[in-house]
Amino acid sequence: MDYFSNIEDTIKNKEEITIYNAISGEVKRNDYYTDKIKKLAAKLYSKYFAIFFIKLDFLRIFYELFVFSFSLYQVYTNNYSIGTAIVLIGYSVMITGPISYLNSILLNIKNSINAIDFLRELDVEEEQGEFLEKGIENISFNKVNYSVDGREILKDLSFTINKGEKIALLGPSGKGKSTIVSLILKDIPLTNGQITINNIDLKGIAKEYLYAQIAVLSQTSRLFPGTVEENLCLGKKGSNKEELEEMLKKFKLPFQLQYRIDENSANISQGEKERILLARALLANKNFVILDEPLEGVDLQNKGEILSYLKNYLEDKTAIIITHREEVGAICNKVIKL
Ligand SMILES: Nc1ncnc2c1ncn2[C@@H]1O[C@H](COP(=O)(O)OP(=O)(O)OP(=O)(O)O)[C@@H](O)[C@H]1O
Ligand SMILES: [Mg+2]
């Protein structure tokens, strides 16, 4: 079961894993079980076992039908009370339950093996591309157009971000702010125009090199089911505990590092989730930082403090901060309005 939920987390969070260049780590994380499971599956899928399980399942259905009709008959002839019949049927299902459970496990194993093979393909897929030796010196949009389903989202957009600049990207909802981030991350191909990094066409830069330089908080960022520490550390290997605890304090997160976050972050508040995601992006400590609505999870009372922390943090970095809030402009030195 550990194996299945590991695989499921990996697939659900594939976007984060790619951006944080953590694919090979994920393959290793799952590898421990993979070989064992594959051997077991090979046995279970042998013709002999497959026929055995199909027979067993048929037998189970006949057995359950038999107990059900037998009990009903006994109630009808006044030998059993309704209660006795229900208990009998209940116990018979308890005996046969594991057989159908076994069948569902077989199906799960099959799906998981497909999933891990998919992950391996991602890992070995080598993209040729320019290595960003000196980090990101500049990013330029030259007359960039982007349309989706015939709908024009960005039209002739041109701007340059130079090393050390902090850009506030402002504009109404739906204007294409997050689209700009997706274009930089090569998640979507541009329709027309050109994006360059260090005057090299973005098309010629491998995603792996790109992600090694950029930390991202996107509107679709997710947390893994797992501890707060594991989630914070996706952005940085080998962070020390004091540094992580400092971040928890700074972002008003009332958790111990070992607190377990449930699936879909169901046991923490939306604001807490957004603050953990922000802390994770900052802990990655990359020189180029893209933050899409970083203040969404921060309340009015703590906004000033977090903004001044961000200002300090970004001092020697380059950043794009997307926001609806004009006050973010105060920590940036350039504003682009869409
Ligand atoms: N996957 C998609 N398929 C089709 N249209 C999309 C897709 N993603 C975004 N869009 C459209 O592209 C436009 C720009 O979206 P984008 O997410 O960039 O807006 P935004 O400026 O970030 O808005 P917000 O402030 O609400 O986050 C919107 O009109 C949106 O409906
Ligand atoms: Mg957006």
Coordinates of C-alpha atoms and ligand atoms in Angstrom, one line a residue:
M1 CA 0.0 0.0 0.0
D2 CA 3.0 2.3 0.7
Y3 CA 4.1 1.6 -2.8
F4 CA 0.8 2.5 -4.4
S5 CA 0.4 5.8 -2.4
N6 CA 4.1 6.7 -3.2
I7 CA 3.4 6.3 -6.9
E8 CA 0.2 8.2 -6.7
D9 CA 1.8 11.1 -5.0
T10 CA 4.6 11.1 -7.6
I11 CA 2.1 11.3 -10.5
K12 CA -0.1 13.9 -8.9
N13 CA 2.8 16.1 -8.2
K14 CA 4.6 15.6 -11.5
E15 CA 4.7 19.4 -12.1
E16 CA 6.5 20.2 -8.9
I17 CA 8.9 17.3 -9.3
T18 CA 9.9 18.5 -12.8
I19 CA 10.3 22.1 -11.8
Y20 CA 12.4 21.2 -8.7
N21 CA 14.5 18.8 -10.9
A22 CA 13.5 15.9 -8.5
I23 CA 12.6 13.2 -11.1
S24 CA 15.6 11.0 -10.5
G25 CA 15.0 11.3 -6.7
E26 CA 11.4 10.2 -7.2
V27 CA 12.4 7.2 -9.3
K28 CA 14.9 6.2 -6.5
R29 CA 12.2 6.8 -3.9
N30 CA 10.0 4.3 -5.6
D31 CA 12.8 1.9 -6.8
Y32 CA 13.0 0.2 -3.4
Y33 CA 9.7 -1.4 -4.1
T34 CA 9.7 -1.5 -7.8
D35 CA 11.8 -4.6 -8.4
K36 CA 10.1 -6.6 -5.7
I37 CA 6.7 -5.7 -7.0
K38 CA 7.7 -6.5 -10.6
K39 CA 8.9 -10.0 -9.6
L40 CA 5.7 -10.5 -7.6
A41 CA 3.6 -9.3 -10.5
A42 CA 5.4 -11.5 -13.0
K43 CA 4.4 -14.5 -10.8
L44 CA 0.8 -13.3 -10.2
Y45 CA 0.3 -12.7 -13.9
S46 CA 1.5 -16.1 -14.9
K47 CA -1.2 -18.0 -16.7
Y48 CA -1.6 -20.4 -13.9
F49 CA -2.3 -17.8 -11.3
A50 CA -4.5 -15.7 -13.5
I51 CA -6.8 -18.7 -14.1
F52 CA -6.7 -19.6 -10.4
F53 CA -7.8 -16.1 -9.4
I54 CA -10.6 -16.0 -12.0
K55 CA -11.9 -19.4 -10.7
L56 CA -11.6 -18.2 -7.1
D57 CA -13.6 -15.1 -7.9
F58 CA -16.4 -17.1 -9.5
L59 CA -16.4 -19.5 -6.6
R60 CA -16.7 -16.5 -4.3
I61 CA -19.8 -15.2 -6.2
F62 CA -21.5 -18.6 -6.0
Y63 CA -20.6 -19.1 -2.4
E64 CA -22.1 -15.6 -1.5
L65 CA -25.2 -16.3 -3.5
F66 CA -25.6 -19.6 -1.8
V67 CA -25.3 -18.2 1.7
F68 CA -27.7 -15.4 0.9
S69 CA -30.4 -17.7 -0.5
F70 CA -29.9 -20.3 2.2
S71 CA -30.3 -17.6 4.9
L72 CA -33.4 -16.1 3.3
Y73 CA -34.9 -19.6 3.1
Q74 CA -34.2 -20.2 6.8
V75 CA -35.9 -16.9 7.6
Y76 CA -38.8 -17.9 5.4
T77 CA -39.2 -21.2 7.1
N78 CA -38.9 -19.6 10.6
N79 CA -35.7 -21.4 11.5
Y80 CA -33.6 -18.2 11.7
S81 CA -34.5 -14.7 12.9
I82 CA -33.7 -11.9 10.4
G83 CA -30.9 -10.9 12.8
T84 CA -29.3 -14.3 12.6
A85 CA -29.5 -14.2 8.8
I86 CA -27.9 -10.8 8.6
V87 CA -25.1 -11.9 10.8
L88 CA -24.5 -15.1 8.7
I89 CA -24.4 -13.1 5.5
G90 CA -22.1 -10.5 7.1
Y91 CA -19.7 -13.2 8.2
S92 CA -19.7 -15.0 4.9
V93 CA -18.7 -11.7 3.2
M94 CA -15.9 -11.2 5.7
I95 CA -14.5 -14.6 4.6
T96 CA -14.8 -13.9 0.9
G97 CA -13.9 -10.2 1.1
P98 CA -10.1 -10.8 0.9
I99 CA -10.5 -12.6 -2.4
S100 CA -12.0 -9.6 -4.2
Y101 CA -9.5 -7.4 -2.3
L102 CA -6.7 -9.6 -3.8
N103 CA -8.1 -9.0 -7.3
S104 CA -8.2 -5.2 -6.7
I105 CA -4.5 -5.4 -5.5
L106 CA -3.6 -7.1 -8.8
L107 CA -5.2 -4.3 -10.8
N108 CA -3.4 -1.7 -8.6
I109 CA -0.1 -3.4 -9.2
K110 CA -0.6 -3.4 -12.9
N111 CA -1.5 0.4 -12.9
S112 CA 1.5 1.2 -10.7
I113 CA 4.0 -0.6 -12.9
N114 CA 2.7 1.4 -15.9
A115 CA 3.1 4.6 -13.9
I116 CA 6.7 3.9 -12.8
D117 CA 7.6 3.0 -16.3
F118 CA 6.2 6.3 -17.5
L119 CA 8.3 8.1 -14.8
R120 CA 11.5 6.3 -16.0
E121 CA 10.8 7.4 -19.5
L122 CA 10.6 11.0 -18.3
D123 CA 13.9 10.5 -16.4
V124 CA 15.9 9.3 -19.4
E125 CA 14.4 11.7 -21.9
E126 CA 17.4 13.9 -22.5
E127 CA 16.8 17.2 -24.0
Q128 CA 19.6 18.8 -25.8
G129 CA 20.2 22.4 -24.9
E130 CA 22.4 25.3 -24.0
F131 CA 23.8 25.2 -20.5
L132 CA 23.2 28.5 -18.6
E133 CA 26.7 28.7 -17.4
K134 CA 26.6 32.2 -15.9
G135 CA 23.0 31.8 -14.6
I136 CA 20.3 34.0 -16.0
E137 CA 21.6 37.4 -17.1
N138 CA 18.5 38.5 -18.9
I139 CA 15.1 37.3 -20.2
S140 CA 13.6 39.1 -23.2
F141 CA 10.2 38.8 -24.8
N142 CA 10.3 40.0 -28.4
K143 CA 6.9 40.6 -29.9
V144 CA 5.5 37.6 -28.2
N145 CA 2.0 36.4 -29.3
Y146 CA 0.1 33.7 -27.6
S147 CA -3.3 32.3 -28.7
V148 CA -5.2 29.4 -27.4
D149 CA -8.1 27.8 -29.3
G150 CA -8.1 30.9 -31.6
R151 CA -8.4 33.2 -28.7
E152 CA -5.6 35.9 -28.5
I153 CA -4.2 36.0 -25.0
L154 CA -0.9 38.0 -25.5
K155 CA -0.3 40.3 -28.4
D156 CA 3.1 41.7 -29.4
L157 CA 4.4 41.7 -25.9
S158 CA 8.0 42.9 -25.6
F159 CA 10.0 43.5 -22.4
T160 CA 13.3 42.7 -20.9
I161 CA 14.2 41.6 -17.4
N162 CA 17.9 42.1 -16.5
K163 CA 19.8 40.5 -13.7
G164 CA 19.0 42.0 -10.3
E165 CA 15.7 43.6 -11.4
K166 CA 12.5 43.0 -9.5
I167 CA 9.5 43.2 -11.8
A168 CA 5.9 43.6 -10.6
L169 CA 3.6 42.1 -13.2
L170 CA 0.2 43.7 -12.7
G171 CA -3.1 43.3 -14.6
P172 CA -6.6 42.2 -14.3
S173 CA -7.6 38.6 -14.0
G174 CA -7.4 36.6 -17.2
K175 CA -5.0 39.1 -18.9
G176 CA -2.2 36.5 -19.3
K177 CA 0.1 37.0 -16.3
S178 CA 0.3 33.3 -15.4
T179 CA 0.6 32.5 -19.2
I180 CA 3.8 34.6 -19.2
V181 CA 5.2 32.3 -16.5
S182 CA 4.1 29.1 -18.4
L183 CA 5.9 30.5 -21.5
I184 CA 9.1 31.1 -19.6
L185 CA 9.0 27.6 -18.1
K186 CA 8.4 26.1 -21.5
D187 CA 5.1 24.6 -20.3
I188 CA 3.4 25.9 -23.4
P189 CA 4.8 26.9 -26.8
L190 CA 4.5 30.5 -28.0
T191 CA 2.5 31.2 -31.1
N192 CA 4.7 33.9 -32.6
G193 CA 7.7 36.0 -31.6
Q194 CA 10.7 35.0 -29.6
I195 CA 11.7 34.6 -26.0
T196 CA 15.4 34.7 -25.2
I197 CA 17.5 34.0 -22.1
N198 CA 21.0 35.5 -22.2
N199 CA 20.2 36.2 -25.9
I200 CA 19.8 32.5 -26.6
D201 CA 16.4 31.4 -28.0
L202 CA 14.5 29.7 -25.2
K203 CA 13.7 26.8 -27.6
G204 CA 17.4 25.9 -27.4
I205 CA 17.6 25.8 -23.6
A206 CA 17.0 22.4 -21.9
K207 CA 14.3 22.5 -19.3
E208 CA 16.6 20.9 -16.8
Y209 CA 19.1 23.8 -17.0
L210 CA 16.3 26.3 -16.9
Y211 CA 14.7 24.8 -13.8
A212 CA 18.1 24.6 -12.1
Q213 CA 18.1 28.5 -12.2
I214 CA 14.5 29.3 -11.4
A215 CA 12.4 29.0 -8.2
V216 CA 8.6 29.1 -8.9
L217 CA 5.5 29.6 -6.9
S218 CA 2.7 29.1 -9.3
Q219 CA -1.1 29.2 -8.9
T220 CA -1.2 25.5 -9.5
S221 CA 1.6 24.6 -7.0
R222 CA 0.7 21.6 -4.8
L223 CA 1.9 20.0 -1.6
F224 CA 2.7 16.3 -1.2
P225 CA 1.0 14.2 1.4
G226 CA 3.9 14.0 3.8
T227 CA 5.6 16.0 6.6
V228 CA 6.0 19.7 6.5
E229 CA 9.7 19.1 6.4
E230 CA 9.5 16.9 3.3
N231 CA 7.4 19.5 1.6
L232 CA 9.7 22.4 2.5
C233 CA 12.8 20.4 1.4
L234 CA 11.6 19.6 -2.1
G235 CA 13.0 23.0 -2.9
K236 CA 16.4 22.4 -1.2
K237 CA 18.3 19.3 -0.3
G238 CA 20.0 19.2 3.0
S239 CA 18.4 22.2 4.7
N240 CA 19.2 22.3 8.4
K241 CA 16.4 22.1 10.9
E242 CA 17.0 25.5 12.4
E243 CA 16.6 27.1 9.0
L244 CA 13.4 25.3 8.4
E245 CA 12.0 26.2 11.8
E246 CA 13.0 29.8 11.2
M247 CA 10.9 29.7 8.0
L248 CA 7.9 28.2 9.9
K249 CA 8.1 31.1 12.4
K250 CA 8.5 33.7 9.7
F251 CA 5.5 32.5 7.7
K252 CA 3.3 32.1 10.9
L253 CA 3.0 28.4 10.4
P254 CA 1.8 26.7 13.6
F255 CA 3.3 23.3 12.8
Q256 CA 6.2 21.1 13.9
L257 CA 8.4 20.0 11.0
Q258 CA 7.1 16.4 11.5
Y259 CA 3.5 17.4 11.2
R260 CA 1.9 15.3 8.4
I261 CA 0.0 17.0 5.7
D262 CA -2.9 14.9 4.3
E263 CA -3.8 14.2 0.8
N264 CA -4.9 17.4 -1.0
S265 CA -3.7 19.4 2.0
A266 CA -7.1 18.6 3.6
N267 CA -5.9 19.1 7.2
I268 CA -4.4 22.5 6.8
S269 CA -6.0 25.9 5.9
Q270 CA -5.8 27.4 2.4
G271 CA -3.7 30.3 3.7
E272 CA -1.3 27.9 5.5
K273 CA -0.9 25.8 2.4
E274 CA -0.1 28.9 0.4
R275 CA 2.5 30.1 2.9
I276 CA 4.2 26.7 2.9
L277 CA 4.3 26.8 -0.9
L278 CA 5.9 30.3 -0.7
A279 CA 8.4 29.2 2.0
R280 CA 9.3 26.2 -0.2
A281 CA 10.0 28.4 -3.3
L282 CA 12.1 30.7 -1.2
L283 CA 14.1 27.9 0.4
A284 CA 15.1 26.6 -3.0
N285 CA 17.4 29.7 -2.9
K286 CA 17.6 30.2 -6.7
N287 CA 18.9 33.4 -8.2
F288 CA 15.8 33.9 -10.4
V289 CA 12.5 33.8 -8.5
I290 CA 9.0 33.8 -10.0
L291 CA 6.1 34.3 -7.6
D292 CA 2.5 34.1 -8.8
E293 CA 0.3 35.8 -6.2
P294 CA 2.6 35.2 -3.3
L295 CA 0.5 37.2 -0.8
E296 CA -2.7 35.3 -1.3
G297 CA -2.2 33.3 1.9
V298 CA -1.0 36.2 4.0
D299 CA -3.4 38.2 6.1
L300 CA -3.5 42.0 6.4
Q301 CA -1.8 41.9 9.8
N302 CA 1.3 40.1 8.6
K303 CA 1.5 41.5 5.1
G304 CA 3.9 44.3 6.0
E305 CA 6.3 41.9 7.8
I306 CA 6.3 39.3 4.9
L307 CA 6.7 42.0 2.3
S308 CA 9.8 43.4 4.0
Y309 CA 11.2 39.9 4.4
L310 CA 10.6 39.3 0.7
K311 CA 12.3 42.7 -0.1
N312 CA 15.4 41.6 1.8
Y313 CA 15.4 38.1 0.4
L314 CA 15.2 39.3 -3.1
E315 CA 18.0 42.0 -2.7
D316 CA 20.6 40.1 -4.7
K317 CA 18.2 38.2 -6.9
T318 CA 16.1 38.7 -10.0
A319 CA 12.4 38.3 -9.6
I320 CA 9.0 38.5 -11.3
I321 CA 6.2 39.0 -8.9
I322 CA 2.7 38.6 -10.2
T323 CA 0.0 40.3 -8.2
H324 CA -3.3 42.1 -8.2
R325 CA -2.1 44.2 -5.3
E326 CA -0.4 47.6 -6.0
E327 CA 1.5 47.6 -2.8
V328 CA 3.8 44.8 -4.1
G329 CA 5.1 47.4 -6.5
A330 CA 6.9 49.0 -3.5
I331 CA 9.3 46.1 -3.2
C332 CA 10.0 46.0 -7.0
N333 CA 11.9 48.4 -9.1
K334 CA 10.0 48.0 -12.3
V335 CA 6.3 47.5 -13.1
I336 CA 4.8 45.8 -16.2
K337 CA 1.1 46.3 -16.6
L338 CA -0.8 44.0 -18.9
Ligands
LIG1 N1 -5.2 25.7 -20.5 C1 -5.9 26.7 -21.0 N2 -6.7 26.5 -22.0 C2 -7.4 27.5 -22.6 N3 -7.4 28.8 -22.1 C3 -6.6 29.0 -21.1 C4 -5.8 28.0 -20.4 N4 -5.1 28.6 -19.4 C5 -5.5 29.9 -19.4 N5 -6.3 30.2 -20.4 C6 -6.9 31.5 -20.7 O1 -5.9 32.4 -20.9 C7 -6.2 33.6 -20.4 C8 -5.0 34.1 -19.5 O2 -4.9 33.3 -18.4 P1 -3.9 33.5 -17.3 O3 -4.0 32.3 -16.3 O4 -2.6 33.8 -17.8 O5 -4.5 34.8 -16.6 P2 -4.0 35.6 -15.3 O6 -3.7 37.0 -15.8 O7 -2.9 34.9 -14.7 O8 -5.3 35.7 -14.4 P3 -5.5 35.6 -12.8 O9 -5.1 36.9 -12.3 O10 -6.9 35.3 -12.7 O11 -4.6 34.5 -12.3 C9 -7.5 33.5 -19.7 O12 -8.5 34.1 -20.5 C10 -7.7 32.0 -19.6 O13 -9.1 31.8 -19.7
MG2 MG -2.8 33.8 -12.9

